mmCIF file with all atom_site columns, C-alpha atoms in Angstrom:
data_model
loop_
_atom_site.group_PDB
_atom_site.id
_atom_site.type_symbol
_atom_site.label_atom_id
_atom_site.label_alt_id
_atom_site.label_comp_id
_atom_site.label_asym_id
_atom_site.label_entity_id
_atom_site.label_seq_id
_atom_site.pdbx_PDB_ins_code
_atom_site.Cartn_x
_atom_site.Cartn_y
_atom_site.Cartn_z
_atom_site.occupancy
_atom_site.B_iso_or_equiv
_atom_site.pdbx_formal_charge
_atom_site.auth_seq_id
_atom_site.auth_comp_id
_atom_site.auth_asym_id
_atom_site.auth_atom_id
_atom_site.pdbx_PDB_model_num
ATOM 1   C CA . UNK A 1 1   ? 0.000   0.000  0.000   1.00 47.00 ? 1   UNK A CA 1
ATOM 2   C CA . UNK A 1 2   ? 1.592   3.217  -1.169  1.00 54.00 ? 2   UNK A CA 1
ATOM 3   C CA . UNK A 1 3   ? 1.440   6.250  1.080   1.00 60.00 ? 3   UNK A CA 1
ATOM 4   C CA . UNK A 1 4   ? 0.121   9.532  -0.363  1.00 64.00 ? 4   UNK A CA 1
ATOM 5   C CA . UNK A 1 5   ? 2.697   11.187 -2.568  1.00 72.00 ? 5   UNK A CA 1
ATOM 6   C CA . UNK A 1 6   ? 3.476   14.787 -3.345  1.00 77.00 ? 6   UNK A CA 1
ATOM 7   C CA . UNK A 1 7   ? 3.832   14.853 -7.116  1.00 79.00 ? 7   UNK A CA 1
ATOM 8   C CA . UNK A 1 8   ? 5.215   17.938 -8.816  1.00 79.00 ? 8   UNK A CA 1
ATOM 9   C CA . UNK A 1 9   ? 7.836   18.985 -11.338 1.00 80.00 ? 9   UNK A CA 1
ATOM 10  C CA . UNK A 1 10  ? 10.626  18.157 -8.893  1.00 80.00 ? 10  UNK A CA 1
ATOM 11  C CA . UNK A 1 11  ? 9.599   14.800 -7.466  1.00 81.00 ? 11  UNK A CA 1
ATOM 12  C CA . UNK A 1 12  ? 7.928   13.338 -10.561 1.00 84.00 ? 12  UNK A CA 1
ATOM 13  C CA . UNK A 1 13  ? 8.552   15.473 -13.655 1.00 86.00 ? 13  UNK A CA 1
ATOM 14  C CA . UNK A 1 14  ? 7.477   12.742 -16.082 1.00 87.00 ? 14  UNK A CA 1
ATOM 15  C CA . UNK A 1 15  ? 3.973   12.149 -14.682 1.00 89.00 ? 15  UNK A CA 1
ATOM 16  C CA . UNK A 1 16  ? 1.224   13.430 -16.968 1.00 89.00 ? 16  UNK A CA 1
ATOM 17  C CA . UNK A 1 17  ? -1.039  16.023 -15.402 1.00 89.00 ? 17  UNK A CA 1
ATOM 18  C CA . UNK A 1 18  ? -4.276  14.636 -16.855 1.00 89.00 ? 18  UNK A CA 1
ATOM 19  C CA . UNK A 1 19  ? -3.774  11.243 -15.211 1.00 89.00 ? 19  UNK A CA 1
ATOM 20  C CA . UNK A 1 20  ? -2.813  12.928 -11.929 1.00 88.00 ? 20  UNK A CA 1
ATOM 21  C CA . UNK A 1 21  ? -6.024  14.976 -12.033 1.00 87.00 ? 21  UNK A CA 1
ATOM 22  C CA . UNK A 1 22  ? -8.067  11.821 -12.610 1.00 88.00 ? 22  UNK A CA 1
ATOM 23  C CA . UNK A 1 23  ? -6.357  10.124 -9.675  1.00 87.00 ? 23  UNK A CA 1
ATOM 24  C CA . UNK A 1 24  ? -6.940  13.151 -7.468  1.00 84.00 ? 24  UNK A CA 1
ATOM 25  C CA . UNK A 1 25  ? -10.661 12.943 -8.277  1.00 83.00 ? 25  UNK A CA 1
ATOM 26  C CA . UNK A 1 26  ? -10.898 9.177  -7.691  1.00 85.00 ? 26  UNK A CA 1
ATOM 27  C CA . UNK A 1 27  ? -13.034 9.250  -4.556  1.00 81.00 ? 27  UNK A CA 1
ATOM 28  C CA . UNK A 1 28  ? -13.155 5.728  -3.063  1.00 78.00 ? 28  UNK A CA 1
ATOM 29  C CA . UNK A 1 29  ? -16.466 4.009  -3.665  1.00 78.00 ? 29  UNK A CA 1
ATOM 30  C CA . UNK A 1 30  ? -17.481 6.481  -6.375  1.00 82.00 ? 30  UNK A CA 1
ATOM 31  C CA . UNK A 1 31  ? -14.704 6.479  -8.978  1.00 85.00 ? 31  UNK A CA 1
ATOM 32  C CA . UNK A 1 32  ? -12.238 3.641  -9.616  1.00 88.00 ? 32  UNK A CA 1
ATOM 33  C CA . UNK A 1 33  ? -8.528  3.957  -8.761  1.00 88.00 ? 33  UNK A CA 1
ATOM 34  C CA . UNK A 1 34  ? -6.276  5.283  -11.506 1.00 90.00 ? 34  UNK A CA 1
ATOM 35  C CA . UNK A 1 35  ? -2.912  4.104  -12.808 1.00 91.00 ? 35  UNK A CA 1
ATOM 36  C CA . UNK A 1 36  ? -0.785  7.198  -13.320 1.00 91.00 ? 36  UNK A CA 1
ATOM 37  C CA . UNK A 1 37  ? 0.738   7.765  -16.737 1.00 90.00 ? 37  UNK A CA 1
ATOM 38  C CA . UNK A 1 38  ? 4.166   9.229  -17.490 1.00 90.00 ? 38  UNK A CA 1
ATOM 39  C CA . UNK A 1 39  ? 6.110   10.362 -20.528 1.00 87.00 ? 39  UNK A CA 1
ATOM 40  C CA . UNK A 1 40  ? 8.430   7.823  -22.066 1.00 82.00 ? 40  UNK A CA 1
ATOM 41  C CA . UNK A 1 41  ? 12.110  8.209  -21.281 1.00 75.00 ? 41  UNK A CA 1
ATOM 42  C CA . UNK A 1 42  ? 12.887  8.922  -24.939 1.00 72.00 ? 42  UNK A CA 1
ATOM 43  C CA . UNK A 1 43  ? 10.719  12.034 -24.742 1.00 63.00 ? 43  UNK A CA 1
ATOM 44  C CA . UNK A 1 44  ? 8.448   11.140 -27.648 1.00 68.00 ? 44  UNK A CA 1
ATOM 45  C CA . UNK A 1 45  ? 5.207   13.083 -27.660 1.00 65.00 ? 45  UNK A CA 1
ATOM 46  C CA . UNK A 1 46  ? 1.733   11.525 -27.614 1.00 71.00 ? 46  UNK A CA 1
ATOM 47  C CA . UNK A 1 47  ? 3.076   8.356  -26.004 1.00 79.00 ? 47  UNK A CA 1
ATOM 48  C CA . UNK A 1 48  ? 2.995   7.377  -22.357 1.00 86.00 ? 48  UNK A CA 1
ATOM 49  C CA . UNK A 1 49  ? 3.830   4.501  -20.050 1.00 88.00 ? 49  UNK A CA 1
ATOM 50  C CA . UNK A 1 50  ? 2.394   3.572  -16.649 1.00 89.00 ? 50  UNK A CA 1
ATOM 51  C CA . UNK A 1 51  ? 4.044   5.279  -13.696 1.00 88.00 ? 51  UNK A CA 1
ATOM 52  C CA . UNK A 1 52  ? 4.569   2.552  -11.075 1.00 86.00 ? 52  UNK A CA 1
ATOM 53  C CA . UNK A 1 53  ? 2.355   0.143  -13.064 1.00 85.00 ? 53  UNK A CA 1
ATOM 54  C CA . UNK A 1 54  ? 1.637   -2.126 -10.099 1.00 87.00 ? 54  UNK A CA 1
ATOM 55  C CA . UNK A 1 55  ? 0.034   0.708  -8.122  1.00 86.00 ? 55  UNK A CA 1
ATOM 56  C CA . UNK A 1 56  ? -3.359  2.384  -8.430  1.00 87.00 ? 56  UNK A CA 1
ATOM 57  C CA . UNK A 1 57  ? -4.040  5.777  -6.917  1.00 87.00 ? 57  UNK A CA 1
ATOM 58  C CA . UNK A 1 58  ? -7.034  7.484  -5.315  1.00 83.00 ? 58  UNK A CA 1
ATOM 59  C CA . UNK A 1 59  ? -7.947  10.914 -3.999  1.00 80.00 ? 59  UNK A CA 1
ATOM 60  C CA . UNK A 1 60  ? -5.132  12.061 -1.732  1.00 72.00 ? 60  UNK A CA 1
ATOM 61  C CA . UNK A 1 61  ? -7.475  13.789 0.694   1.00 71.00 ? 61  UNK A CA 1
ATOM 62  C CA . UNK A 1 62  ? -8.450  10.394 2.105   1.00 68.00 ? 62  UNK A CA 1
ATOM 63  C CA . UNK A 1 63  ? -5.072  9.793  3.748   1.00 70.00 ? 63  UNK A CA 1
ATOM 64  C CA . UNK A 1 64  ? -3.182  13.067 3.404   1.00 73.00 ? 64  UNK A CA 1
ATOM 65  C CA . UNK A 1 65  ? -5.087  16.122 2.216   1.00 73.00 ? 65  UNK A CA 1
ATOM 66  C CA . UNK A 1 66  ? -2.345  18.569 3.182   1.00 77.00 ? 66  UNK A CA 1
ATOM 67  C CA . UNK A 1 67  ? 1.191   17.170 2.828   1.00 80.00 ? 67  UNK A CA 1
ATOM 68  C CA . UNK A 1 68  ? 2.590   19.942 5.010   1.00 80.00 ? 68  UNK A CA 1
ATOM 69  C CA . UNK A 1 69  ? 5.740   18.167 6.181   1.00 81.00 ? 69  UNK A CA 1
ATOM 70  C CA . UNK A 1 70  ? 6.639   16.936 2.708   1.00 81.00 ? 70  UNK A CA 1
ATOM 71  C CA . UNK A 1 71  ? 6.129   20.398 1.231   1.00 81.00 ? 71  UNK A CA 1
ATOM 72  C CA . UNK A 1 72  ? 8.258   21.906 3.985   1.00 82.00 ? 72  UNK A CA 1
ATOM 73  C CA . UNK A 1 73  ? 11.110  19.501 3.251   1.00 82.00 ? 73  UNK A CA 1
ATOM 74  C CA . UNK A 1 74  ? 10.887  19.766 -0.520  1.00 82.00 ? 74  UNK A CA 1
ATOM 75  C CA . UNK A 1 75  ? 10.344  23.512 -0.867  1.00 81.00 ? 75  UNK A CA 1
ATOM 76  C CA . UNK A 1 76  ? 11.594  24.859 2.486   1.00 81.00 ? 76  UNK A CA 1
ATOM 77  C CA . UNK A 1 77  ? 8.077   26.076 3.279   1.00 82.00 ? 77  UNK A CA 1
ATOM 78  C CA . UNK A 1 78  ? 7.237   27.419 6.723   1.00 83.00 ? 78  UNK A CA 1
ATOM 79  C CA . UNK A 1 79  ? 3.936   29.181 5.976   1.00 84.00 ? 79  UNK A CA 1
ATOM 80  C CA . UNK A 1 80  ? 1.005   27.631 4.154   1.00 86.00 ? 80  UNK A CA 1
ATOM 81  C CA . UNK A 1 81  ? -1.967  29.021 2.243   1.00 88.00 ? 81  UNK A CA 1
ATOM 82  C CA . UNK A 1 82  ? -4.697  26.390 2.020   1.00 88.00 ? 82  UNK A CA 1
ATOM 83  C CA . UNK A 1 83  ? -7.497  26.544 -0.525  1.00 87.00 ? 83  UNK A CA 1
ATOM 84  C CA . UNK A 1 84  ? -9.858  24.066 1.086   1.00 84.00 ? 84  UNK A CA 1
ATOM 85  C CA . UNK A 1 85  ? -12.627 22.775 -1.173  1.00 81.00 ? 85  UNK A CA 1
ATOM 86  C CA . UNK A 1 86  ? -13.367 19.306 0.196   1.00 81.00 ? 86  UNK A CA 1
ATOM 87  C CA . UNK A 1 87  ? -17.142 19.138 0.719   1.00 79.00 ? 87  UNK A CA 1
ATOM 88  C CA . UNK A 1 88  ? -16.773 16.985 3.846   1.00 77.00 ? 88  UNK A CA 1
ATOM 89  C CA . UNK A 1 89  ? -14.413 19.523 5.443   1.00 78.00 ? 89  UNK A CA 1
ATOM 90  C CA . UNK A 1 90  ? -15.780 22.989 4.626   1.00 78.00 ? 90  UNK A CA 1
ATOM 91  C CA . UNK A 1 91  ? -18.830 22.848 6.955   1.00 74.00 ? 91  UNK A CA 1
ATOM 92  C CA . UNK A 1 92  ? -16.555 22.121 9.916   1.00 72.00 ? 92  UNK A CA 1
ATOM 93  C CA . UNK A 1 93  ? -14.032 24.910 9.290   1.00 73.00 ? 93  UNK A CA 1
ATOM 94  C CA . UNK A 1 94  ? -16.273 27.757 8.118   1.00 67.00 ? 94  UNK A CA 1
ATOM 95  C CA . UNK A 1 95  ? -16.353 29.189 11.651  1.00 65.00 ? 95  UNK A CA 1
ATOM 96  C CA . UNK A 1 96  ? -12.585 28.974 12.172  1.00 67.00 ? 96  UNK A CA 1
ATOM 97  C CA . UNK A 1 97  ? -11.842 32.628 11.403  1.00 68.00 ? 97  UNK A CA 1
ATOM 98  C CA . UNK A 1 98  ? -15.015 34.026 12.926  1.00 64.00 ? 98  UNK A CA 1
ATOM 99  C CA . UNK A 1 99  ? -15.249 35.712 16.303  1.00 67.00 ? 99  UNK A CA 1
ATOM 100 C CA . UNK A 1 100 ? -17.896 35.935 18.976  1.00 69.00 ? 100 UNK A CA 1
ATOM 101 C CA . UNK A 1 101 ? -19.658 33.564 21.319  1.00 71.00 ? 101 UNK A CA 1
ATOM 102 C CA . UNK A 1 102 ? -21.383 31.625 18.541  1.00 71.00 ? 102 UNK A CA 1
ATOM 103 C CA . UNK A 1 103 ? -18.132 30.981 16.692  1.00 68.00 ? 103 UNK A CA 1
ATOM 104 C CA . UNK A 1 104 ? -16.430 29.952 19.943  1.00 67.00 ? 104 UNK A CA 1
ATOM 105 C CA . UNK A 1 105 ? -19.248 27.516 20.711  1.00 74.00 ? 105 UNK A CA 1
ATOM 106 C CA . UNK A 1 106 ? -18.987 26.030 17.217  1.00 69.00 ? 106 UNK A CA 1
ATOM 107 C CA . UNK A 1 107 ? -15.227 25.587 17.558  1.00 67.00 ? 107 UNK A CA 1
ATOM 108 C CA . UNK A 1 108 ? -15.633 23.919 20.941  1.00 71.00 ? 108 UNK A CA 1
ATOM 109 C CA . UNK A 1 109 ? -18.358 21.582 19.692  1.00 70.00 ? 109 UNK A CA 1
ATOM 110 C CA . UNK A 1 110 ? -16.455 20.621 16.539  1.00 67.00 ? 110 UNK A CA 1
ATOM 111 C CA . UNK A 1 111 ? -13.226 20.076 18.479  1.00 71.00 ? 111 UNK A CA 1
ATOM 112 C CA . UNK A 1 112 ? -14.974 17.889 21.045  1.00 70.00 ? 112 UNK A CA 1
ATOM 113 C CA . UNK A 1 113 ? -16.796 15.830 18.423  1.00 68.00 ? 113 UNK A CA 1
ATOM 114 C CA . UNK A 1 114 ? -13.642 15.487 16.343  1.00 65.00 ? 114 UNK A CA 1
ATOM 115 C CA . UNK A 1 115 ? -11.636 14.209 19.290  1.00 68.00 ? 115 UNK A CA 1
ATOM 116 C CA . UNK A 1 116 ? -14.293 11.711 20.311  1.00 69.00 ? 116 UNK A CA 1
ATOM 117 C CA . UNK A 1 117 ? -14.743 10.344 16.790  1.00 69.00 ? 117 UNK A CA 1
ATOM 118 C CA . UNK A 1 118 ? -10.994 10.101 16.154  1.00 68.00 ? 118 UNK A CA 1
ATOM 119 C CA . UNK A 1 119 ? -10.434 8.258  19.429  1.00 72.00 ? 119 UNK A CA 1
ATOM 120 C CA . UNK A 1 120 ? -13.296 5.852  18.765  1.00 70.00 ? 120 UNK A CA 1
ATOM 121 C CA . UNK A 1 121 ? -12.033 5.091  15.266  1.00 65.00 ? 121 UNK A CA 1
ATOM 122 C CA . UNK A 1 122 ? -8.481  4.601  16.542  1.00 67.00 ? 122 UNK A CA 1
ATOM 123 C CA . UNK A 1 123 ? -9.643  2.047  19.097  1.00 65.00 ? 123 UNK A CA 1
ATOM 124 C CA . UNK A 1 124 ? -11.835 0.364  16.495  1.00 69.00 ? 124 UNK A CA 1
ATOM 125 C CA . UNK A 1 125 ? -8.942  0.247  14.036  1.00 65.00 ? 125 UNK A CA 1
ATOM 126 C CA . UNK A 1 126 ? -6.754  -1.576 16.550  1.00 68.00 ? 126 UNK A CA 1
ATOM 127 C CA . UNK A 1 127 ? -9.298  -4.333 17.137  1.00 67.00 ? 127 UNK A CA 1
ATOM 128 C CA . UNK A 1 128 ? -9.623  -7.316 14.770  1.00 69.00 ? 128 UNK A CA 1
ATOM 129 C CA . UNK A 1 129 ? -12.082 -6.899 11.917  1.00 62.00 ? 129 UNK A CA 1
ATOM 130 C CA . UNK A 1 130 ? -12.885 -8.777 8.713   1.00 60.00 ? 130 UNK A CA 1
ATOM 131 C CA . UNK A 1 131 ? -10.837 -7.789 5.700   1.00 63.00 ? 131 UNK A CA 1
ATOM 132 C CA . UNK A 1 132 ? -13.665 -5.941 3.978   1.00 65.00 ? 132 UNK A CA 1
ATOM 133 C CA . UNK A 1 133 ? -14.333 -3.649 6.951   1.00 72.00 ? 133 UNK A CA 1
ATOM 134 C CA . UNK A 1 134 ? -10.769 -2.814 7.985   1.00 68.00 ? 134 UNK A CA 1
ATOM 135 C CA . UNK A 1 135 ? -9.962  -0.613 4.934   1.00 68.00 ? 135 UNK A CA 1
ATOM 136 C CA . UNK A 1 136 ? -13.121 1.411  5.551   1.00 70.00 ? 136 UNK A CA 1
ATOM 137 C CA . UNK A 1 137 ? -12.207 1.955  9.194   1.00 70.00 ? 137 UNK A CA 1
ATOM 138 C CA . UNK A 1 138 ? -8.654  2.928  8.272   1.00 69.00 ? 138 UNK A CA 1
ATOM 139 C CA . UNK A 1 139 ? -9.907  5.435  5.701   1.00 70.00 ? 139 UNK A CA 1
ATOM 140 C CA . UNK A 1 140 ? -12.369 6.922  8.180   1.00 72.00 ? 140 UNK A CA 1
ATOM 141 C CA . UNK A 1 141 ? -9.643  7.224  10.811  1.00 69.00 ? 141 UNK A CA 1
ATOM 142 C CA . UNK A 1 142 ? -7.256  8.840  8.328   1.00 70.00 ? 142 UNK A CA 1
ATOM 143 C CA . UNK A 1 143 ? -9.883  11.410 7.371   1.00 71.00 ? 143 UNK A CA 1
ATOM 144 C CA . UNK A 1 144 ? -10.615 12.350 10.991  1.00 71.00 ? 144 UNK A CA 1
ATOM 145 C CA . UNK A 1 145 ? -7.035  12.401 12.279  1.00 71.00 ? 145 UNK A CA 1
ATOM 146 C CA . UNK A 1 146 ? -5.341  14.577 9.670   1.00 76.00 ? 146 UNK A CA 1
ATOM 147 C CA . UNK A 1 147 ? -4.863  18.329 9.465   1.00 78.00 ? 147 UNK A CA 1
ATOM 148 C CA . UNK A 1 148 ? -7.081  20.320 7.107   1.00 80.00 ? 148 UNK A CA 1
ATOM 149 C CA . UNK A 1 149 ? -6.040  23.874 7.961   1.00 83.00 ? 149 UNK A CA 1
ATOM 150 C CA . UNK A 1 150 ? -2.951  25.947 7.287   1.00 83.00 ? 150 UNK A CA 1
ATOM 151 C CA . UNK A 1 151 ? -1.746  29.372 8.352   1.00 86.00 ? 151 UNK A CA 1
ATOM 152 C CA . UNK A 1 152 ? -4.096  31.114 5.907   1.00 88.00 ? 152 UNK A CA 1
ATOM 153 C CA . UNK A 1 153 ? -7.286  29.337 4.843   1.00 88.00 ? 153 UNK A CA 1
ATOM 154 C CA . UNK A 1 154 ? -9.497  30.094 1.853   1.00 89.00 ? 154 UNK A CA 1
ATOM 155 C CA . UNK A 1 155 ? -12.745 28.224 1.295   1.00 86.00 ? 155 UNK A CA 1
ATOM 156 C CA . UNK A 1 156 ? -16.198 28.568 -0.196  1.00 81.00 ? 156 UNK A CA 1
ATOM 157 C CA . UNK A 1 157 ? -19.083 29.427 2.099   1.00 79.00 ? 157 UNK A CA 1
ATOM 158 C CA . UNK A 1 158 ? -20.904 26.174 2.925   1.00 78.00 ? 158 UNK A CA 1
ATOM 159 C CA . UNK A 1 159 ? -24.023 26.153 0.756   1.00 79.00 ? 159 UNK A CA 1
ATOM 160 C CA . UNK A 1 160 ? -26.364 23.186 0.515   1.00 79.00 ? 160 UNK A CA 1
ATOM 161 C CA . UNK A 1 161 ? -27.088 23.983 -3.137  1.00 81.00 ? 161 UNK A CA 1
ATOM 162 C CA . UNK A 1 162 ? -23.447 23.344 -4.083  1.00 81.00 ? 162 UNK A CA 1
ATOM 163 C CA . UNK A 1 163 ? -23.490 19.768 -2.807  1.00 80.00 ? 163 UNK A CA 1
ATOM 164 C CA . UNK A 1 164 ? -25.860 18.724 -5.584  1.00 81.00 ? 164 UNK A CA 1
ATOM 165 C CA . UNK A 1 165 ? -23.100 19.521 -8.079  1.00 81.00 ? 165 UNK A CA 1
ATOM 166 C CA . UNK A 1 166 ? -20.175 17.841 -6.339  1.00 80.00 ? 166 UNK A CA 1
ATOM 167 C CA . UNK A 1 167 ? -20.070 14.806 -8.650  1.00 78.00 ? 167 UNK A CA 1
ATOM 168 C CA . UNK A 1 168 ? -21.139 16.507 -11.886 1.00 81.00 ? 168 UNK A CA 1
ATOM 169 C CA . UNK A 1 169 ? -19.079 18.313 -14.492 1.00 83.00 ? 169 UNK A CA 1
ATOM 170 C CA . UNK A 1 170 ? -19.453 22.085 -14.080 1.00 85.00 ? 170 UNK A CA 1
ATOM 171 C CA . UNK A 1 171 ? -21.177 24.124 -16.750 1.00 89.00 ? 171 UNK A CA 1
ATOM 172 C CA . UNK A 1 172 ? -19.724 27.459 -17.930 1.00 92.00 ? 172 UNK A CA 1
ATOM 173 C CA . UNK A 1 173 ? -22.159 29.198 -15.592 1.00 92.00 ? 173 UNK A CA 1
ATOM 174 C CA . UNK A 1 174 ? -21.010 27.016 -12.705 1.00 90.00 ? 174 UNK A CA 1
ATOM 175 C CA . UNK A 1 175 ? -17.363 27.803 -13.435 1.00 90.00 ? 175 UNK A CA 1
ATOM 176 C CA . UNK A 1 176 ? -18.097 31.518 -13.409 1.00 92.00 ? 176 UNK A CA 1
ATOM 177 C CA . UNK A 1 177 ? -19.939 31.137 -10.104 1.00 90.00 ? 177 UNK A CA 1
ATOM 178 C CA . UNK A 1 178 ? -17.054 29.161 -8.574  1.00 89.00 ? 178 UNK A CA 1
ATOM 179 C CA . UNK A 1 179 ? -14.553 31.778 -9.702  1.00 91.00 ? 179 UNK A CA 1
ATOM 180 C CA . UNK A 1 180 ? -16.648 34.568 -8.190  1.00 92.00 ? 180 UNK A CA 1
ATOM 181 C CA . UNK A 1 181 ? -17.023 32.672 -4.919  1.00 89.00 ? 181 UNK A CA 1
ATOM 182 C CA . UNK A 1 182 ? -13.296 31.997 -4.855  1.00 89.00 ? 182 UNK A CA 1
ATOM 183 C CA . UNK A 1 183 ? -12.477 35.652 -5.437  1.00 92.00 ? 183 UNK A CA 1
ATOM 184 C CA . UNK A 1 184 ? -14.856 36.750 -2.687  1.00 91.00 ? 184 UNK A CA 1
ATOM 185 C CA . UNK A 1 185 ? -13.272 34.257 -0.288  1.00 89.00 ? 185 UNK A CA 1
ATOM 186 C CA . UNK A 1 186 ? -9.742  35.364 -1.216  1.00 91.00 ? 186 UNK A CA 1
ATOM 187 C CA . UNK A 1 187 ? -10.071 39.146 -0.972  1.00 92.00 ? 187 UNK A CA 1
ATOM 188 C CA . UNK A 1 188 ? -10.306 39.260 2.848   1.00 89.00 ? 188 UNK A CA 1
ATOM 189 C CA . UNK A 1 189 ? -7.088  37.210 3.035   1.00 90.00 ? 189 UNK A CA 1
ATOM 190 C CA . UNK A 1 190 ? -4.936  39.384 0.755   1.00 92.00 ? 190 UNK A CA 1
ATOM 191 C CA . UNK A 1 191 ? -3.507  41.468 3.588   1.00 91.00 ? 191 UNK A CA 1
ATOM 192 C CA . UNK A 1 192 ? -2.591  38.305 5.503   1.00 89.00 ? 192 UNK A CA 1
ATOM 193 C CA . UNK A 1 193 ? -0.955  36.805 2.417   1.00 90.00 ? 193 UNK A CA 1
ATOM 194 C CA . UNK A 1 194 ? 1.053   39.982 1.848   1.00 90.00 ? 194 UNK A CA 1
ATOM 195 C CA . UNK A 1 195 ? 2.212   39.962 5.453   1.00 89.00 ? 195 UNK A CA 1
ATOM 196 C CA . UNK A 1 196 ? 3.110   36.254 5.530   1.00 85.00 ? 196 UNK A CA 1
ATOM 197 C CA . UNK A 1 197 ? 5.087   36.437 2.272   1.00 87.00 ? 197 UNK A CA 1
ATOM 198 C CA . UNK A 1 198 ? 6.997   39.628 3.079   1.00 89.00 ? 198 UNK A CA 1
ATOM 199 C CA . UNK A 1 199 ? 10.228  37.848 4.027   1.00 86.00 ? 199 UNK A CA 1
ATOM 200 C CA . UNK A 1 200 ? 10.216  35.558 0.994   1.00 85.00 ? 200 UNK A CA 1
ATOM 201 C CA . UNK A 1 201 ? 9.604   38.519 -1.314  1.00 89.00 ? 201 UNK A CA 1
ATOM 202 C CA . UNK A 1 202 ? 12.549  40.320 0.292   1.00 92.00 ? 202 UNK A CA 1
ATOM 203 C CA . UNK A 1 203 ? 14.717  37.265 -0.395  1.00 90.00 ? 203 UNK A CA 1
ATOM 204 C CA . UNK A 1 204 ? 13.534  37.243 -4.014  1.00 91.00 ? 204 UNK A CA 1
ATOM 205 C CA . UNK A 1 205 ? 14.558  40.880 -4.430  1.00 94.00 ? 205 UNK A CA 1
ATOM 206 C CA . UNK A 1 206 ? 17.974  40.211 -2.881  1.00 95.00 ? 206 UNK A CA 1
ATOM 207 C CA . UNK A 1 207 ? 18.579  37.203 -5.124  1.00 94.00 ? 207 UNK A CA 1
ATOM 208 C CA . UNK A 1 208 ? 17.487  39.145 -8.207  1.00 94.00 ? 208 UNK A CA 1
ATOM 209 C CA . UNK A 1 209 ? 19.859  41.993 -7.310  1.00 95.00 ? 209 UNK A CA 1
ATOM 210 C CA . UNK A 1 210 ? 22.783  39.607 -6.763  1.00 95.00 ? 210 UNK A CA 1
ATOM 211 C CA . UNK A 1 211 ? 22.100  37.864 -10.068 1.00 94.00 ? 211 UNK A CA 1
ATOM 212 C CA . UNK A 1 212 ? 21.984  41.224 -11.837 1.00 93.00 ? 212 UNK A CA 1
ATOM 213 C CA . UNK A 1 213 ? 25.305  42.244 -10.299 1.00 92.00 ? 213 UNK A CA 1
ATOM 214 C CA . UNK A 1 214 ? 26.899  38.947 -11.354 1.00 92.00 ? 214 UNK A CA 1
ATOM 215 C CA . UNK A 1 215 ? 25.627  39.399 -14.896 1.00 90.00 ? 215 UNK A CA 1
ATOM 216 C CA . UNK A 1 216 ? 27.039  42.923 -15.006 1.00 89.00 ? 216 UNK A CA 1
ATOM 217 C CA . UNK A 1 217 ? 30.427  41.742 -13.732 1.00 88.00 ? 217 UNK A CA 1
ATOM 218 C CA . UNK A 1 218 ? 30.497  38.939 -16.292 1.00 86.00 ? 218 UNK A CA 1
ATOM 219 C CA . UNK A 1 219 ? 29.591  41.371 -19.064 1.00 85.00 ? 219 UNK A CA 1
ATOM 220 C CA . UNK A 1 220 ? 32.348  43.778 -18.011 1.00 82.00 ? 220 UNK A CA 1
ATOM 221 C CA . UNK A 1 221 ? 34.939  41.002 -17.931 1.00 82.00 ? 221 UNK A CA 1
ATOM 222 C CA . UNK A 1 222 ? 34.033  39.756 -21.404 1.00 79.00 ? 222 UNK A CA 1
ATOM 223 C CA . UNK A 1 223 ? 33.728  43.200 -22.957 1.00 66.00 ? 223 UNK A CA 1
ATOM 224 C CA . UNK A 1 224 ? 36.257  43.871 -25.701 1.00 56.00 ? 224 UNK A CA 1
ATOM 225 C CA . UNK A 1 225 ? 38.203  47.141 -25.201 1.00 59.00 ? 225 UNK A CA 1
ATOM 226 C CA . UNK A 1 226 ? 38.080  49.660 -28.020 1.00 56.00 ? 226 UNK A CA 1
#
């Protein structure tokens, strides 16, 4: 059983994006697992080969929705911006950034329920069960025990009308609605994003200035005197 993997241009540059998208949408019990496809080593276009052909892949949110530690190691990340769109998560985090007694009560209730469910599933997972039930318990435990929030969180407002469209292909009107909802959810976070990325942007400016100075020195050394 393969653990969830962080696939990108560094760790798996040959994997084809379309097969990765299909695997990311392969919700267990609804869509079948997917064998990832990769470019051939000779680089020929329009041809592909299975990536790890003995393995099939499903939606990563089941076992590891946010690979925070792997991203930190691979990209030296210490701040995260999470765009959370999982329909089973959004209703339980919509109050996270709110204030007031009602929001506090929601956080307390969700935290208490989450802890109780996770503990119950952990104890159930450790007890013997038939083979057909154990994978379901392990998936349920993985979904309740993992982290779904980052330092800055962006998500749609929980609307019951959107759940009817979770498993259907979006129409052009739906796409426009999703984009508008995403923009409205992002605008209040722009100041936080600017603040959290201030140091990295300063590093980028320093690196760009050093590279420019090196290029100027190289140009001066190779210049032919008149």
